[in-house]
PDB file of C-alpha atoms in Angstrom:
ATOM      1  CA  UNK A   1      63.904  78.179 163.180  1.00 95.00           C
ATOM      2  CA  UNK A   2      62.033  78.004 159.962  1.00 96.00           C
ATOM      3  CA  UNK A   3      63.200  80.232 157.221  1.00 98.00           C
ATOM      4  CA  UNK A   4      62.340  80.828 153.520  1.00 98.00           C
ATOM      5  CA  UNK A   5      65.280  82.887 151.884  1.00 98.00           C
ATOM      6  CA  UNK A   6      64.113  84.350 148.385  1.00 98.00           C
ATOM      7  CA  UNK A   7      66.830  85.335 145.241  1.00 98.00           C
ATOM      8  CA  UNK A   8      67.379  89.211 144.889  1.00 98.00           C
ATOM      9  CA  UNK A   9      65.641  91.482 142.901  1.00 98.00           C
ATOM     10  CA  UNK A  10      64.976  91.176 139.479  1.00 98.00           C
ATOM     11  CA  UNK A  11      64.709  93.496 136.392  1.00 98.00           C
ATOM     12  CA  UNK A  12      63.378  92.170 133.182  1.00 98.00           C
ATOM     13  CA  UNK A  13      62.448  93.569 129.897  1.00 98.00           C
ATOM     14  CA  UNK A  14      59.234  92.745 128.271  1.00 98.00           C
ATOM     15  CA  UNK A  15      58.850  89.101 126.846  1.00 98.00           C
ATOM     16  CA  UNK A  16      61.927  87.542 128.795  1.00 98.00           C
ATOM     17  CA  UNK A  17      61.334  85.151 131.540  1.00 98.00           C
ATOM     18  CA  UNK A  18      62.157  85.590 135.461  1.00 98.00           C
ATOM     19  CA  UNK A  19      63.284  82.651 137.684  1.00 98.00           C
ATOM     20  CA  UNK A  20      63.052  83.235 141.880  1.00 98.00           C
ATOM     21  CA  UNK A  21      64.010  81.094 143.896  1.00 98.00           C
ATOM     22  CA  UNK A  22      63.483  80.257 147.795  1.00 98.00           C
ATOM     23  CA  UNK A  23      65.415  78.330 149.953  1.00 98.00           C
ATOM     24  CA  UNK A  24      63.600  76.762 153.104  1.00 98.00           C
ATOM     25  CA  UNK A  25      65.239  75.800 156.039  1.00 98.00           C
ATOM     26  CA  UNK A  26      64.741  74.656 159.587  1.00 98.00           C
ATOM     27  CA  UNK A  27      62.242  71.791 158.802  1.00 97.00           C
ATOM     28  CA  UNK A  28      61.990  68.585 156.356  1.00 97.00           C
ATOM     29  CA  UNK A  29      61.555  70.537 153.361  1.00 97.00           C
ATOM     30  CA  UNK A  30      59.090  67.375 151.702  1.00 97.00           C
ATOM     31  CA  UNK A  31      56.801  67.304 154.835  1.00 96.00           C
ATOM     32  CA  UNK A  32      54.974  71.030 153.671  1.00 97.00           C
ATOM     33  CA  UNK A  33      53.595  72.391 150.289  1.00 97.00           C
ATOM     34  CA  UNK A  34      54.883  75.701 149.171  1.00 98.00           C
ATOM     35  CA  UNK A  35      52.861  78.168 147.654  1.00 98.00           C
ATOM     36  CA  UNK A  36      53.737  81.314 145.872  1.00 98.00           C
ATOM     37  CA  UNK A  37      51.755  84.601 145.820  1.00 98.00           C
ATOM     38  CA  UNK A  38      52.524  88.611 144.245  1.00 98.00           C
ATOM     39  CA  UNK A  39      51.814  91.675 145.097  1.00 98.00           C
ATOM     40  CA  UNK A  40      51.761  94.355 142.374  1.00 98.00           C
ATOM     41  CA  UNK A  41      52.456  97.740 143.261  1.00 97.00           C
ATOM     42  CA  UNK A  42      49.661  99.340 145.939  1.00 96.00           C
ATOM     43  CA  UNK A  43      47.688  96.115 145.389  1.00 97.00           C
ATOM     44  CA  UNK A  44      46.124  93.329 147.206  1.00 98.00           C
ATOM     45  CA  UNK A  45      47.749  89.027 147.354  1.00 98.00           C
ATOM     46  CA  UNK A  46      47.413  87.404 144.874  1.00 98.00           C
ATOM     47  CA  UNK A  47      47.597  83.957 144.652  1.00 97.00           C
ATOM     48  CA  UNK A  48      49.602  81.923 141.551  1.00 98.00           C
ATOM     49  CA  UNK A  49      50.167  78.322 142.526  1.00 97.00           C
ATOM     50  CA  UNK A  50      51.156  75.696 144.614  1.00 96.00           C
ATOM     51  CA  UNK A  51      54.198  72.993 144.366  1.00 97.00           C
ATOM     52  CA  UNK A  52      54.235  69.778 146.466  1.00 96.00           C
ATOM     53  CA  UNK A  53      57.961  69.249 147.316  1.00 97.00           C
ATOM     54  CA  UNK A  54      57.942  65.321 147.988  1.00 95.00           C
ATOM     55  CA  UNK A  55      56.744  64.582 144.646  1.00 93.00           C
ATOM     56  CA  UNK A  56      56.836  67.636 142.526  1.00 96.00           C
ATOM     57  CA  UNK A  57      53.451  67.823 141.746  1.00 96.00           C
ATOM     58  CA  UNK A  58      51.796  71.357 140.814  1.00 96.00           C
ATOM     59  CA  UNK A  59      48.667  73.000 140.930  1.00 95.00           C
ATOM     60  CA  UNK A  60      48.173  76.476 138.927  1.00 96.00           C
ATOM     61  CA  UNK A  61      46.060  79.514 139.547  1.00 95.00           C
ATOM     62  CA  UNK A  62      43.594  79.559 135.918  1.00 94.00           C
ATOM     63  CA  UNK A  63      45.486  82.657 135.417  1.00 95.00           C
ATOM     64  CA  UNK A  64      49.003  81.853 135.217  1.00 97.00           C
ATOM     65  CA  UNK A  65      48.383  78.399 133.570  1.00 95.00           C
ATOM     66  CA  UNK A  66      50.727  77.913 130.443  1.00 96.00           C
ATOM     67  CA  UNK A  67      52.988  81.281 131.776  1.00 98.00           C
ATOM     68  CA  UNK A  68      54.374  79.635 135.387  1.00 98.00           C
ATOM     69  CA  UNK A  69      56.371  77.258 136.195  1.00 98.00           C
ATOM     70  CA  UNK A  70      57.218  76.056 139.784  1.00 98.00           C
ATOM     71  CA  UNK A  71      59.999  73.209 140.460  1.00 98.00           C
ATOM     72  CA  UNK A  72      61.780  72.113 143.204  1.00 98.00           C
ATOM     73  CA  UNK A  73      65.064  70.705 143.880  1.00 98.00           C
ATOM     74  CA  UNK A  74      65.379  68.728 147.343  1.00 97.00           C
ATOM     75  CA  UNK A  75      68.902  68.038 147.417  1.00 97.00           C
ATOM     76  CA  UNK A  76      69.326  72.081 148.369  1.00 98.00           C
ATOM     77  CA  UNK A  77      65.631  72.111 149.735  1.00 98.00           C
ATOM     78  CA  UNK A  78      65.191  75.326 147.076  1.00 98.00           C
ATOM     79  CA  UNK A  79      61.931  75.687 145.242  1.00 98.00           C
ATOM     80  CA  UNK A  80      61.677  77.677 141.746  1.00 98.00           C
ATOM     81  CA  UNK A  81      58.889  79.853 140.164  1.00 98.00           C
ATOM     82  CA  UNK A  82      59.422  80.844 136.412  1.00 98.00           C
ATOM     83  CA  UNK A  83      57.352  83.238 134.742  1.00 98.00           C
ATOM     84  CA  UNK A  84      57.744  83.556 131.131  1.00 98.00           C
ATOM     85  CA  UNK A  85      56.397  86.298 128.256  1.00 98.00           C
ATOM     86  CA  UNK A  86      56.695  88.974 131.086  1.00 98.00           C
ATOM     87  CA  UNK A  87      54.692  91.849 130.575  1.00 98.00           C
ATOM     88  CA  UNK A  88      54.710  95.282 132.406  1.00 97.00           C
ATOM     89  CA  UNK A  89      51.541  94.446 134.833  1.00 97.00           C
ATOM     90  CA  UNK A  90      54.155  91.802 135.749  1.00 98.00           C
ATOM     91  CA  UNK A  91      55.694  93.968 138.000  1.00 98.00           C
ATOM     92  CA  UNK A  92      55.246  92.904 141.693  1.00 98.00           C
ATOM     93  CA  UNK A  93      57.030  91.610 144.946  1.00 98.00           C
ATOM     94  CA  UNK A  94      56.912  87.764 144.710  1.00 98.00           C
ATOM     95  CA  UNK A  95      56.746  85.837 147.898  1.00 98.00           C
ATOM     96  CA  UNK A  96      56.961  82.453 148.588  1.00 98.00           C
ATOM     97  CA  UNK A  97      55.042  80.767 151.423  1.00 98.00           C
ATOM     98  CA  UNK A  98      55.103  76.811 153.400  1.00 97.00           C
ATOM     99  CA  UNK A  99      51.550  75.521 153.073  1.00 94.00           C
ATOM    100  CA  UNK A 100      49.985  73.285 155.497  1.00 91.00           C
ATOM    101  CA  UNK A 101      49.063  69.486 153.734  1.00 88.00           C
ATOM    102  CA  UNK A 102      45.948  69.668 155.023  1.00 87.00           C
ATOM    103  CA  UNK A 103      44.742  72.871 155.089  1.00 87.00           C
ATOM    104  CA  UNK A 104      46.763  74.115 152.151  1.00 85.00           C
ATOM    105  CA  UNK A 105      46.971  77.871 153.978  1.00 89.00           C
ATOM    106  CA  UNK A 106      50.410  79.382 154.682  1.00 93.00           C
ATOM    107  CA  UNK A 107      52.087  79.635 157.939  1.00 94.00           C
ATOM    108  CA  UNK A 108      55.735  81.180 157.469  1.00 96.00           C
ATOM    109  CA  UNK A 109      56.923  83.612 154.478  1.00 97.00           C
ATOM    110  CA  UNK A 110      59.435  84.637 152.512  1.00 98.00           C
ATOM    111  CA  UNK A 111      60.961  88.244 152.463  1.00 98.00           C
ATOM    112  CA  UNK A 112      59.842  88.852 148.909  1.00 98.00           C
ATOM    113  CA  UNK A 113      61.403  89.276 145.803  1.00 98.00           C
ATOM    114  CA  UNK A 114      61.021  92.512 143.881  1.00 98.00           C
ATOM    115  CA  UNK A 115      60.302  91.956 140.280  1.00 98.00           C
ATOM    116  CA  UNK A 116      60.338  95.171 137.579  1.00 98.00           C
ATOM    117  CA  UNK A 117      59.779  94.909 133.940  1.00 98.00           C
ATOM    118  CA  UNK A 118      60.350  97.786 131.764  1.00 97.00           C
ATOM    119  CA  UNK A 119      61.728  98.531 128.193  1.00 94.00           C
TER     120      UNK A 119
ATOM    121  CA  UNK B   1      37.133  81.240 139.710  1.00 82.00           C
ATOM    122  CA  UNK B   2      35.567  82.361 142.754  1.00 93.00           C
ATOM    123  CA  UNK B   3      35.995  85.809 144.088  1.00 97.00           C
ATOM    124  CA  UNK B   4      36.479  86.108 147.736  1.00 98.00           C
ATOM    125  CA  UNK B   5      35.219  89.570 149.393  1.00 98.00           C
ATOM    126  CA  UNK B   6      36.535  91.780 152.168  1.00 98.00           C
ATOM    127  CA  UNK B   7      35.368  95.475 153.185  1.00 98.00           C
ATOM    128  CA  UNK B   8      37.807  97.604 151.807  1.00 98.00           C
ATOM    129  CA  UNK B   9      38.099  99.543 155.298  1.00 98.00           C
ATOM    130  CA  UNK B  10      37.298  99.599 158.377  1.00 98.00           C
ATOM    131  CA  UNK B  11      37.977 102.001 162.075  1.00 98.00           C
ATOM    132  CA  UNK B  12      38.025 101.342 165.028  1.00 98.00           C
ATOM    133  CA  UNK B  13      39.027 103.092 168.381  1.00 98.00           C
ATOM    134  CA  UNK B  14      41.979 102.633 170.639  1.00 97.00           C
ATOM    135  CA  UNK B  15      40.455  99.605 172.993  1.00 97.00           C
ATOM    136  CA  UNK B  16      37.904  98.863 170.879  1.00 98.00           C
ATOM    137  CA  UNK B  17      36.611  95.493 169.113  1.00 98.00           C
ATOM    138  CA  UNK B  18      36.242  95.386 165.497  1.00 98.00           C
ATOM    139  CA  UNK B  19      35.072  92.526 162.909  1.00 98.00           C
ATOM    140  CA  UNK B  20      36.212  91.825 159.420  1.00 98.00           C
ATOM    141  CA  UNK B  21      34.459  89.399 157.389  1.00 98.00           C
ATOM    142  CA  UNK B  22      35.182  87.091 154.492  1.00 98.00           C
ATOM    143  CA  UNK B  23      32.421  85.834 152.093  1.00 98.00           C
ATOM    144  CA  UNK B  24      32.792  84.114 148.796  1.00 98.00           C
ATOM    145  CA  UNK B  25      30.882  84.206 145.668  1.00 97.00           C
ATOM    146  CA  UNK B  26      30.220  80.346 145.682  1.00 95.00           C
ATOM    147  CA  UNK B  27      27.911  80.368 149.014  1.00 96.00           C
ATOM    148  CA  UNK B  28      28.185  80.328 153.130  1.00 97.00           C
ATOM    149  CA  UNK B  29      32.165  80.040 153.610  1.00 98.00           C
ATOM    150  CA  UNK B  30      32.575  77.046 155.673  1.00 97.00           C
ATOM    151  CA  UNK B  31      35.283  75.023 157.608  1.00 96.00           C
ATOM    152  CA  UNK B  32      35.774  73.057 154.828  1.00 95.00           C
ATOM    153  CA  UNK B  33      37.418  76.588 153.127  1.00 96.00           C
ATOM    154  CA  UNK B  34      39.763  76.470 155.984  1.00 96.00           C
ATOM    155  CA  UNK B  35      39.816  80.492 156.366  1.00 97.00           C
ATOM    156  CA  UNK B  36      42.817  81.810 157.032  1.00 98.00           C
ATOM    157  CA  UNK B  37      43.419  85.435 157.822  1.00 98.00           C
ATOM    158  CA  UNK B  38      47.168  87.604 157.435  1.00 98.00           C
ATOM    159  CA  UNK B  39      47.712  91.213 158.727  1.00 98.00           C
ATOM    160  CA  UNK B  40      50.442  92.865 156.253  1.00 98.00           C
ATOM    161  CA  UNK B  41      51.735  96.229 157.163  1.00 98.00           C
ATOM    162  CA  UNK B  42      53.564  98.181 154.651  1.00 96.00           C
ATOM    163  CA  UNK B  43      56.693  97.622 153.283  1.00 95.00           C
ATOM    164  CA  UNK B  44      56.797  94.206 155.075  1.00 97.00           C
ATOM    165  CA  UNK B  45      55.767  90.573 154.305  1.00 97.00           C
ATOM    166  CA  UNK B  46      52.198  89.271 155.353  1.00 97.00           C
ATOM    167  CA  UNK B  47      51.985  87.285 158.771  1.00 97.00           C
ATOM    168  CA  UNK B  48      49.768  84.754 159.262  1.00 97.00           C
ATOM    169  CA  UNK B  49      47.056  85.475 161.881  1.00 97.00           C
ATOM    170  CA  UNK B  50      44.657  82.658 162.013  1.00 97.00           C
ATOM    171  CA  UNK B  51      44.519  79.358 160.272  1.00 97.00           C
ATOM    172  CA  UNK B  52      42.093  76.601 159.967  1.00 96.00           C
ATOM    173  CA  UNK B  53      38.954  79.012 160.971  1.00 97.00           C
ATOM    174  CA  UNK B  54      40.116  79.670 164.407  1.00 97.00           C
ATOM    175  CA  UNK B  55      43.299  78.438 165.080  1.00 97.00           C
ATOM    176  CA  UNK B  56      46.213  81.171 166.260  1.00 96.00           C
ATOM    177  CA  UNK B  57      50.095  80.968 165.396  1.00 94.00           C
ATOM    178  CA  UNK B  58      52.515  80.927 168.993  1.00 94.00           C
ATOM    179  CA  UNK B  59      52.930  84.577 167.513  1.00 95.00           C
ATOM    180  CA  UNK B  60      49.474  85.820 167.125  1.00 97.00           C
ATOM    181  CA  UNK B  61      48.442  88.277 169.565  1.00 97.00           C
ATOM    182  CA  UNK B  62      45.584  87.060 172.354  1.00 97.00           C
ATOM    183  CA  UNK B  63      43.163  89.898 171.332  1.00 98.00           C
ATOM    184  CA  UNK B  64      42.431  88.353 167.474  1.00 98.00           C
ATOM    185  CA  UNK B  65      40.032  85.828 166.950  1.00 98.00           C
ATOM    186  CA  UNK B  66      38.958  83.622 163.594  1.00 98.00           C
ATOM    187  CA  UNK B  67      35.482  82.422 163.523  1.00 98.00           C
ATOM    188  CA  UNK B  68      32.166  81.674 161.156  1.00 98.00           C
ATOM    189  CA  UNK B  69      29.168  84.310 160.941  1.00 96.00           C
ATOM    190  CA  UNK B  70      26.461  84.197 159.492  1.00 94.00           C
ATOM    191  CA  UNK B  71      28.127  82.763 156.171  1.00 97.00           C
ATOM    192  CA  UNK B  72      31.379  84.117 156.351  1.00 98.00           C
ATOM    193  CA  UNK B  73      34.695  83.951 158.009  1.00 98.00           C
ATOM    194  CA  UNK B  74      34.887  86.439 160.673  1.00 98.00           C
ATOM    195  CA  UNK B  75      38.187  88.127 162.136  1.00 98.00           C
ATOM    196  CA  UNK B  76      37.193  89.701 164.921  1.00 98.00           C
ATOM    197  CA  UNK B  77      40.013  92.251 166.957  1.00 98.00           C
ATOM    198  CA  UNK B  78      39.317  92.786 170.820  1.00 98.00           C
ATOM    199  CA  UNK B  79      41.053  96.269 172.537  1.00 97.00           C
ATOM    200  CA  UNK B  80      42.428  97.121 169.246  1.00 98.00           C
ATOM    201  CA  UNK B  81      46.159  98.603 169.700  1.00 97.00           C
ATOM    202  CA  UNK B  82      47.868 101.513 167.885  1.00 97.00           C
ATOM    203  CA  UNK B  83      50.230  98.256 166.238  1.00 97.00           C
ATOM    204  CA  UNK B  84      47.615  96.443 164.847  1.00 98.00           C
ATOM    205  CA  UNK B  85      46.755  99.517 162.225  1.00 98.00           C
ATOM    206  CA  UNK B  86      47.515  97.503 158.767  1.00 98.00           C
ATOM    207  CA  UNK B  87      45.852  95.370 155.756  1.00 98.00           C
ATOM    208  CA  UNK B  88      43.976  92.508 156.281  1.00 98.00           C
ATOM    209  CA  UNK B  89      43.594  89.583 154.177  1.00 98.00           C
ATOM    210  CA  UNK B  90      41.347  86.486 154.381  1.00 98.00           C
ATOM    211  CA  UNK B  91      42.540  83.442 152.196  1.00 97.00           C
ATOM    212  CA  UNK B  92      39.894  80.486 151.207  1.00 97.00           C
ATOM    213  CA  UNK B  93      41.194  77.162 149.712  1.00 94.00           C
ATOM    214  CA  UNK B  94      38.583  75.826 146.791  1.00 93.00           C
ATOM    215  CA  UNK B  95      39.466  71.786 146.047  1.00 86.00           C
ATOM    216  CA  UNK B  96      43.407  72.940 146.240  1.00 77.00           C
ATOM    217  CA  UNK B  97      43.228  76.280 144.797  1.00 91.00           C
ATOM    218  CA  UNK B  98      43.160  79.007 147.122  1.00 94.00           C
ATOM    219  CA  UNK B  99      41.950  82.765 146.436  1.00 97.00           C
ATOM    220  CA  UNK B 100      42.380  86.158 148.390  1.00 98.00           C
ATOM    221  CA  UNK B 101      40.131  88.681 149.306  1.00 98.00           C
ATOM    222  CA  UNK B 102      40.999  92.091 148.361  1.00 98.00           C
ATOM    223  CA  UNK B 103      42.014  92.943 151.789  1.00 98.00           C
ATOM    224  CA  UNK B 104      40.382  94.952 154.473  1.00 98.00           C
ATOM    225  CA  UNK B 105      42.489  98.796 155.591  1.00 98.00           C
ATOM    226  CA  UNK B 106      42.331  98.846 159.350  1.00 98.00           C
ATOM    227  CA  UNK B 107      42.567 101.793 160.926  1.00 98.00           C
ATOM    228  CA  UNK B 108      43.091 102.194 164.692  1.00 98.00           C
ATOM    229  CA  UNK B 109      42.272 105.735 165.446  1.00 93.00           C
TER     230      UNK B 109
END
């Protein structure tokens, strides 16, 4: 069955960077996109980005842009998300997500990764 | 960036039939946003409803349905359940880029 498997929780200080990873499974990891999207504390989705696997193209929410960074390695069909100069309203649950080629939407999800930073 | 709106809550009775909408800042949603709609409930990871407008997961209950109304994409719950009490959110792709509402509270009571 498909699976996304995300890294464990995270705890950061302010200004370092965080790397999560999620490892997908159960299909041909460069046939689907893979999108990832946070969810601060008591808060609604929110959207960051999208990586193309097969070629390792990106596309950034306006955001993020200059503070993410989302790679892929398809030998261990693993995709990345780095987020640099963290900041305390950087504190979320990070999930990644396969996204349809066509439609670009998600179908299956990751369990989430837990990100905190604090001094 | 666009903004994508949801009301932030909604009620509906045991058995009941319910509609959430989706409109975006830009104009009418249309197909070519290719709506999709997720029901989170807490402490859990979202679960995607409805794709492409209208289209249901092998896991998506019978009684939700994904359409267009006047404008906007419509979820629309039919003999709501005690379960389906959660947060809903609509997702609309824009050239690549896709954006959130803000997520609709559903309460079945």
């Amino acid at each position: 069955q498909v699976q996304l498997v995300q890294s464990g929780a995270e705890v950061k200080k302010p200004g370092a960077s965080v790397k999560v990873s999620c490892k997908a499974s159960g299909y041909t990891f460069t046939s689907y996109y893979m999108h990832w999207v946070r969810q601060a504390p008591g808060q609604g989705l929110e959207w960051m980005g999208i990586i193309n696997p097969s070629g390792g193209s990106t596309s950034y929410a306006q955001k993020f842009q200059g503070r993410v960074t989302m790679t892929r390695d398809t030998s261990t069909s693993t995709v990345y998300m780095e987020l640099s100069s963290l900041r305390s309203e950087d504190t979320a649950v990070y999930y990644c997500a396969r996204g349809d080629v066509v439609t670009y939407g998600m179908d299956v999800w990751g369990q989430g990764t837990t990100v905190t930073v604090s001094s | 960036q666009a903004v994508v709106t949801q009301e932030p809550s909604l009620t509906v009775s045991p058995g009941g039939t319910v509609t959430l909408t989706c409109g975006s800042s830009t104009g009418a949603v249309t197909s070519g946003h290719y709506p999709y709609w997720f029901q989170q409930k807490p402490g859990q990871a979202p679960r995607t409803l409805i794709y492409d407008t209208s289209n249901k997961h092998s896991w998506t209950p019978a009684r939700f349905s994904g359409s267009l109304l006047g404008g906007k994409a419509a979820l629309t719950l039919s003999g709501a359940q005690p379960e389906d009490e959660a947060e809903y959110y609509c997702l609309l792709s824009y050239s690549g880029a896709s954006t959130f509402g803000g997520g609709t509270k559903l309460t079945v009571l």
